[in-house]
Short mmCIF file of C-alpha atoms in Angstrom, two decimals:
data_model
loop_
_atom_site.label_atom_id
_atom_site.label_comp_id
_atom_site.label_asym_id
_atom_site.label_seq_id
_atom_site.Cartn_x
_atom_site.Cartn_y
_atom_site.Cartn_z
CA UNK U 1 143.91 26.06 -20.12
CA UNK U 2 141.45 25.79 -17.24
CA UNK U 3 139.43 28.72 -15.94
CA UNK U 4 141.68 30.21 -13.26
CA UNK U 5 141.29 32.66 -10.42
CA UNK U 6 144.74 34.26 -10.30
CA UNK U 7 146.23 36.24 -7.44
CA UNK U 8 149.02 38.77 -7.94
CA UNK U 9 151.07 39.98 -4.97
CA UNK U 10 152.64 43.44 -5.06
CA UNK U 11 155.24 43.71 -2.27
CA UNK U 12 157.55 46.30 -0.83
CA UNK U 13 160.28 43.80 0.03
CA UNK U 14 163.15 45.09 2.11
CA UNK U 15 166.40 43.88 3.68
CA UNK U 16 164.69 41.88 6.49
CA UNK U 17 164.22 38.40 5.03
CA UNK U 18 162.16 37.12 7.97
CA UNK U 19 159.75 40.06 7.72
CA UNK U 20 159.45 39.60 3.96
CA UNK U 21 158.54 35.93 4.40
CA UNK U 22 156.07 36.78 7.17
CA UNK U 23 154.34 39.20 4.81
CA UNK U 24 154.46 36.63 2.00
CA UNK U 25 152.48 34.20 4.14
CA UNK U 26 149.91 36.88 4.87
CA UNK U 27 149.52 37.65 1.16
CA UNK U 28 149.15 33.99 0.19
CA UNK U 29 146.44 33.57 2.79
CA UNK U 30 144.64 36.68 1.55
CA UNK U 31 144.77 35.58 -2.10
CA UNK U 32 143.70 32.01 -1.28
CA UNK U 33 140.75 33.28 0.75
CA UNK U 34 139.60 35.13 -2.37
CA UNK U 35 139.69 31.90 -4.37
CA UNK U 36 143.05 32.21 -6.10
CA UNK U 37 144.49 28.91 -7.31
CA UNK U 38 147.54 30.51 -8.94
CA UNK U 39 149.51 33.10 -6.93
CA UNK U 40 152.44 35.11 -8.25
CA UNK U 41 155.01 37.18 -6.31
CA UNK U 42 157.41 39.89 -7.60
CA UNK U 43 161.12 39.63 -8.32
CA UNK U 44 163.39 38.97 -5.30
CA UNK U 45 160.41 38.87 -2.97
CA UNK U 46 162.51 37.33 -0.19
CA UNK U 47 165.18 40.06 -0.01
CA UNK U 48 165.66 43.44 -1.65
CA UNK U 49 168.63 45.34 -0.28
CA UNK U 50 172.10 46.67 -0.98
CA UNK U 51 173.81 43.26 -0.94
CA UNK U 52 171.82 40.91 -3.15
CA UNK U 53 174.68 38.43 -3.81
CA UNK U 54 175.52 38.33 -0.11
CA UNK U 55 171.96 37.30 0.73
CA UNK U 56 171.70 34.56 -1.88
CA UNK U 57 169.81 31.50 -0.65
CA UNK U 58 170.59 27.84 -0.93
CA UNK U 59 167.99 25.66 -2.68
CA UNK U 60 166.53 23.75 -1.02
CA UNK U 61 166.79 26.11 1.93
CA UNK U 62 164.86 28.41 4.22
CA UNK U 63 163.13 30.52 1.56
CA UNK U 64 162.28 27.75 -0.91
CA UNK U 65 160.92 25.56 1.89
CA UNK U 66 158.74 28.41 3.17
CA UNK U 67 157.20 28.97 -0.27
CA UNK U 68 156.81 25.23 -0.80
CA UNK U 69 155.00 24.82 2.52
CA UNK U 70 152.67 27.74 1.72
CA UNK U 71 151.74 26.17 -1.62
CA UNK U 72 150.92 22.89 0.12
CA UNK U 73 149.10 24.47 3.08
CA UNK U 74 146.74 26.46 0.86
CA UNK U 75 146.56 23.97 -2.01
CA UNK U 76 147.65 26.48 -4.67
CA UNK U 77 150.13 26.85 -7.49
CA UNK U 78 152.61 29.30 -6.04
CA UNK U 79 155.16 31.23 -8.09
CA UNK U 80 157.76 32.67 -5.70
CA UNK U 81 158.49 35.65 -7.95
CA UNK U 82 162.20 35.13 -7.87
CA UNK U 83 165.00 34.42 -5.40
CA UNK U 84 168.68 35.20 -5.49
CA UNK U 85 170.03 31.65 -5.49
CA UNK U 86 173.51 30.58 -4.39
CA UNK U 87 174.31 28.11 -7.12
CA UNK U 88 177.15 29.35 -9.35
CA UNK U 89 180.74 29.97 -8.23
CA UNK U 90 181.22 33.70 -7.75
CA UNK U 91 177.78 34.81 -8.95
CA UNK U 92 174.31 33.70 -7.83
CA UNK U 93 171.36 33.37 -10.21
CA UNK U 94 168.07 35.26 -10.18
CA UNK U 95 165.69 32.32 -10.27
CA UNK U 96 161.92 31.77 -10.23
CA UNK U 97 160.33 28.62 -8.84
CA UNK U 98 156.81 27.38 -9.43
CA UNK U 99 155.49 25.11 -6.67
CA UNK U 100 152.48 22.83 -7.06
CA UNK U 101 149.61 22.31 -4.58
CA UNK U 102 151.55 19.37 -3.15
CA UNK U 103 154.50 21.64 -2.39
CA UNK U 104 156.73 20.04 -5.01
CA UNK U 105 158.77 22.15 -7.43
CA UNK U 106 157.25 22.03 -10.91
CA UNK U 107 159.61 24.36 -12.78
CA UNK U 108 162.47 26.80 -12.31
CA UNK U 109 163.66 29.62 -14.52
CA UNK U 110 166.77 31.78 -14.22
CA UNK U 111 166.66 35.29 -15.69
CA UNK U 112 168.43 35.26 -19.04
CA UNK U 113 168.66 38.96 -19.93
CA UNK U 114 171.06 41.03 -17.82
CA UNK U 115 170.60 44.78 -17.43
CA UNK U 116 174.04 46.10 -18.41
CA UNK U 117 173.98 49.82 -19.15
CA UNK U 118 176.58 52.59 -19.23
CA UNK U 119 175.37 56.11 -20.00
CA UNK U 120 178.23 58.57 -19.39
CA UNK U 121 177.27 61.12 -16.77
CA UNK U 122 174.04 59.31 -15.95
CA UNK U 123 173.56 55.60 -15.25
CA UNK U 124 176.18 52.89 -14.98
CA UNK U 125 175.18 49.41 -13.83
CA UNK U 126 176.23 45.91 -14.86
CA UNK U 127 173.85 43.30 -13.53
CA UNK U 128 176.00 40.58 -15.09
CA UNK U 129 178.78 41.38 -12.60
CA UNK U 130 176.49 40.27 -9.76
CA UNK U 131 174.16 37.75 -11.37
CA UNK U 132 174.88 34.72 -13.56
CA UNK U 133 172.36 34.62 -16.46
CA UNK U 134 170.32 31.56 -17.28
CA UNK U 135 170.47 29.85 -20.66
CA UNK U 136 167.00 28.37 -21.11
CA UNK U 137 163.56 29.70 -21.98
CA UNK U 138 161.20 27.91 -19.61
CA UNK U 139 157.54 26.86 -19.66
CA UNK U 140 155.63 24.98 -16.97
CA UNK U 141 152.99 22.52 -18.17
CA UNK U 142 150.45 22.26 -15.32
CA UNK U 143 146.88 21.10 -14.76
CA UNK U 144 145.80 24.74 -14.99
CA UNK U 145 147.60 25.58 -18.21
CA UNK U 146 150.95 26.12 -19.87
CA UNK U 147 152.80 29.00 -18.23
CA UNK U 148 155.76 30.89 -19.69
CA UNK U 149 158.17 32.22 -17.06
CA UNK U 150 160.19 35.44 -17.20
CA UNK U 151 161.75 38.11 -14.99
CA UNK U 152 161.74 41.94 -15.24
CA UNK U 153 164.17 43.10 -17.97
CA UNK U 154 163.11 40.10 -20.06
CA UNK U 155 159.93 41.96 -21.07
CA UNK U 156 161.99 44.13 -23.43
CA UNK U 157 162.90 41.09 -25.57
CA UNK U 158 159.86 39.99 -27.62
CA UNK U 159 161.68 36.98 -29.06
CA UNK U 160 161.49 35.21 -25.71
CA UNK U 161 157.72 35.64 -25.50
CA UNK U 162 157.12 34.65 -29.11
CA UNK U 163 159.05 31.43 -28.53
CA UNK U 164 156.98 30.71 -25.42
CA UNK U 165 153.72 31.45 -27.26
CA UNK U 166 154.67 29.36 -30.28
CA UNK U 167 155.54 26.55 -27.85
CA UNK U 168 151.96 26.65 -26.55
CA UNK U 169 152.00 29.12 -23.63
CA UNK U 170 148.60 30.39 -22.49
CA UNK U 171 149.85 32.71 -19.73
CA UNK U 172 153.04 34.69 -19.19
CA UNK U 173 154.18 34.88 -15.56
CA UNK U 174 156.38 37.95 -15.06
CA UNK U 175 158.13 38.76 -11.77
CA UNK U 176 159.63 42.24 -11.69
CA UNK U 177 161.35 44.98 -9.72
CA UNK U 178 160.81 47.65 -12.36
CA UNK U 179 161.93 51.19 -11.61
CA UNK U 180 159.57 54.14 -11.38
CA UNK U 181 161.76 56.15 -13.77
CA UNK U 182 161.23 53.73 -16.66
CA UNK U 183 158.00 52.21 -15.42
CA UNK U 184 156.04 55.42 -15.91
CA UNK U 185 157.01 55.40 -19.59
CA UNK U 186 157.35 51.75 -20.56
CA UNK U 187 155.79 49.27 -18.09
CA UNK U 188 152.18 49.25 -19.33
CA UNK U 189 153.13 49.58 -22.99
CA UNK U 190 155.52 46.63 -22.87
CA UNK U 191 153.17 44.36 -20.92
CA UNK U 192 150.12 45.06 -23.07
CA UNK U 193 152.19 44.56 -26.22
CA UNK U 194 153.46 41.18 -25.02
CA UNK U 195 149.82 40.16 -24.38
CA UNK U 196 148.43 41.46 -27.68
CA UNK U 197 151.15 40.27 -30.04
CA UNK U 198 151.01 36.72 -28.64
CA UNK U 199 147.35 36.38 -27.66
CA UNK U 200 148.32 35.41 -24.12
CA UNK U 201 147.29 36.42 -20.62
CA UNK U 202 149.96 38.44 -18.79
CA UNK U 203 150.41 38.30 -15.03
CA UNK U 204 153.04 40.86 -14.01
CA UNK U 205 153.86 41.22 -10.30
CA UNK U 206 156.09 44.19 -9.51
CA UNK U 207 157.86 45.49 -6.43
CA UNK U 208 156.86 48.87 -4.99
CA UNK U 209 158.51 51.30 -2.57
CA UNK U 210 162.00 52.73 -2.13
CA UNK U 211 164.84 50.28 -2.75
CA UNK U 212 168.59 50.61 -2.19
CA UNK U 213 169.30 51.92 -5.71
CA UNK U 214 165.94 53.23 -6.96
CA UNK U 215 162.22 53.59 -6.35
CA UNK U 216 160.15 50.65 -7.61
CA UNK U 217 157.14 51.47 -9.76
CA UNK U 218 154.43 49.12 -8.50
CA UNK U 219 151.41 49.03 -10.85
CA UNK U 220 151.31 45.23 -11.05
CA UNK U 221 148.87 44.12 -13.74
CA UNK U 222 146.73 41.26 -14.95
CA UNK U 223 146.12 41.68 -18.69
CA UNK U 224 143.82 39.80 -21.07
CA UNK U 225 145.03 38.44 -24.44
CA UNK U 226 143.44 41.42 -26.24
CA UNK U 227 145.34 43.91 -24.09
CA UNK U 228 142.52 44.77 -21.68
CA UNK U 229 143.81 45.48 -18.18
CA UNK U 230 141.73 43.27 -15.88
CA UNK U 231 143.34 44.46 -12.65
CA UNK U 232 145.99 47.05 -11.80
CA UNK U 233 147.65 48.02 -8.52
CA UNK U 234 148.72 51.49 -7.48
CA UNK U 235 152.13 52.04 -5.86
CA UNK U 236 151.38 50.35 -2.51
CA UNK U 237 151.57 46.69 -1.33
CA UNK U 238 148.40 44.76 -2.19
CA UNK U 239 146.85 41.65 -3.73
CA UNK U 240 145.15 41.68 -7.14
CA UNK U 241 142.58 39.08 -8.15
CA UNK U 242 141.21 38.33 -11.62
CA UNK U 243 139.72 35.45 -13.58
CA UNK U 244 141.54 33.98 -16.57
CA UNK U 245 139.05 32.44 -19.00
CA UNK U 246 140.08 29.95 -21.72
CA UNK U 247 137.09 31.01 -23.84
CA UNK U 248 138.43 34.57 -23.95
CA UNK U 249 141.85 33.21 -24.93
CA UNK U 250 140.39 31.12 -27.76
CA UNK U 251 138.11 33.91 -29.02
CA UNK U 252 140.94 36.44 -29.09
CA UNK U 253 143.21 34.11 -31.03
CA UNK U 254 140.45 33.29 -33.52
CA UNK U 255 139.67 36.96 -34.13
CA UNK U 256 143.32 37.93 -34.62
CA UNK U 257 145.27 34.78 -35.61
CA UNK U 258 148.71 36.38 -35.54
CA UNK U 259 150.39 33.22 -34.25
CA UNK U 260 149.01 31.26 -37.21
CA UNK U 261 149.80 33.96 -39.76
CA UNK U 262 153.46 34.43 -38.89
CA UNK U 263 156.13 33.69 -41.52
CA UNK U 264 158.61 31.43 -39.78
CA UNK U 265 160.17 30.65 -43.15
CA UNK U 266 161.47 34.23 -43.22
CA UNK U 267 162.32 34.92 -39.59
CA UNK U 268 162.67 31.60 -37.84
CA UNK U 269 164.03 31.79 -34.29
CA UNK U 270 165.51 28.59 -32.88
CA UNK U 271 163.54 26.87 -30.12
CA UNK U 272 166.46 24.65 -29.18
CA UNK U 273 166.86 26.34 -25.80
CA UNK U 274 163.20 26.07 -24.78
CA UNK U 275 162.48 23.73 -21.89
CA UNK U 276 158.97 22.64 -20.92
CA UNK U 277 158.64 21.25 -17.40
CA UNK U 278 155.73 18.85 -16.91
CA UNK U 279 153.88 18.66 -13.62
#
């Protein structure tokens, strides 16, 4: 991994796609002016409203081309957070794209864990009715480092992150629209745990503000491999900046070699569905 200045964008995306993309450009410019070479957006940065499937985008299309052009204009690695992508009959996918400084797509990842919950008298929601899940764990091998990609609810499934770490990931890129109700209890604990147990940097960009179904939590974070929070947002739109240092990564893994000490002979998890995209 190279030494990286990373920029994290916390947005309050709404139902106006043009306004969301206008704000995205402003945030990319702000992060790039502060030296960021890797910029990460939250989940569904392009549209957050009552009809997600109805606002699914074609790829290539308006949204993907806008993000691609921003990556090229500012010469950065740009992670779009995620987009609702019109790709599967009946159900779109919730898909992240990582664009290189030349504007080309390096990697794409579709959210694999669907939030399906039914609590009688309380919450009932089946994400899988609206969104088609992905079937691959994805890493992007770039000139800056090896990035593991994930989206929101994925952070509750440690197996995914262990497979990415054991496949060589240095940094986890997490795009989210995490609710305030659960975020206040679980967000920081889950993110810091994913960093500590795998000895990886965590970049977690979250939505903020009132959405159609809930209030988003905000509190986007950049976390070091030892669990130290390097930067944290409040509950308003903003850009976070922090340095990711390969020496810190190496020192942390040497001090606590949990990846080396694991017993795969007892609890092996198949890596057959891991895909590594090369730049």
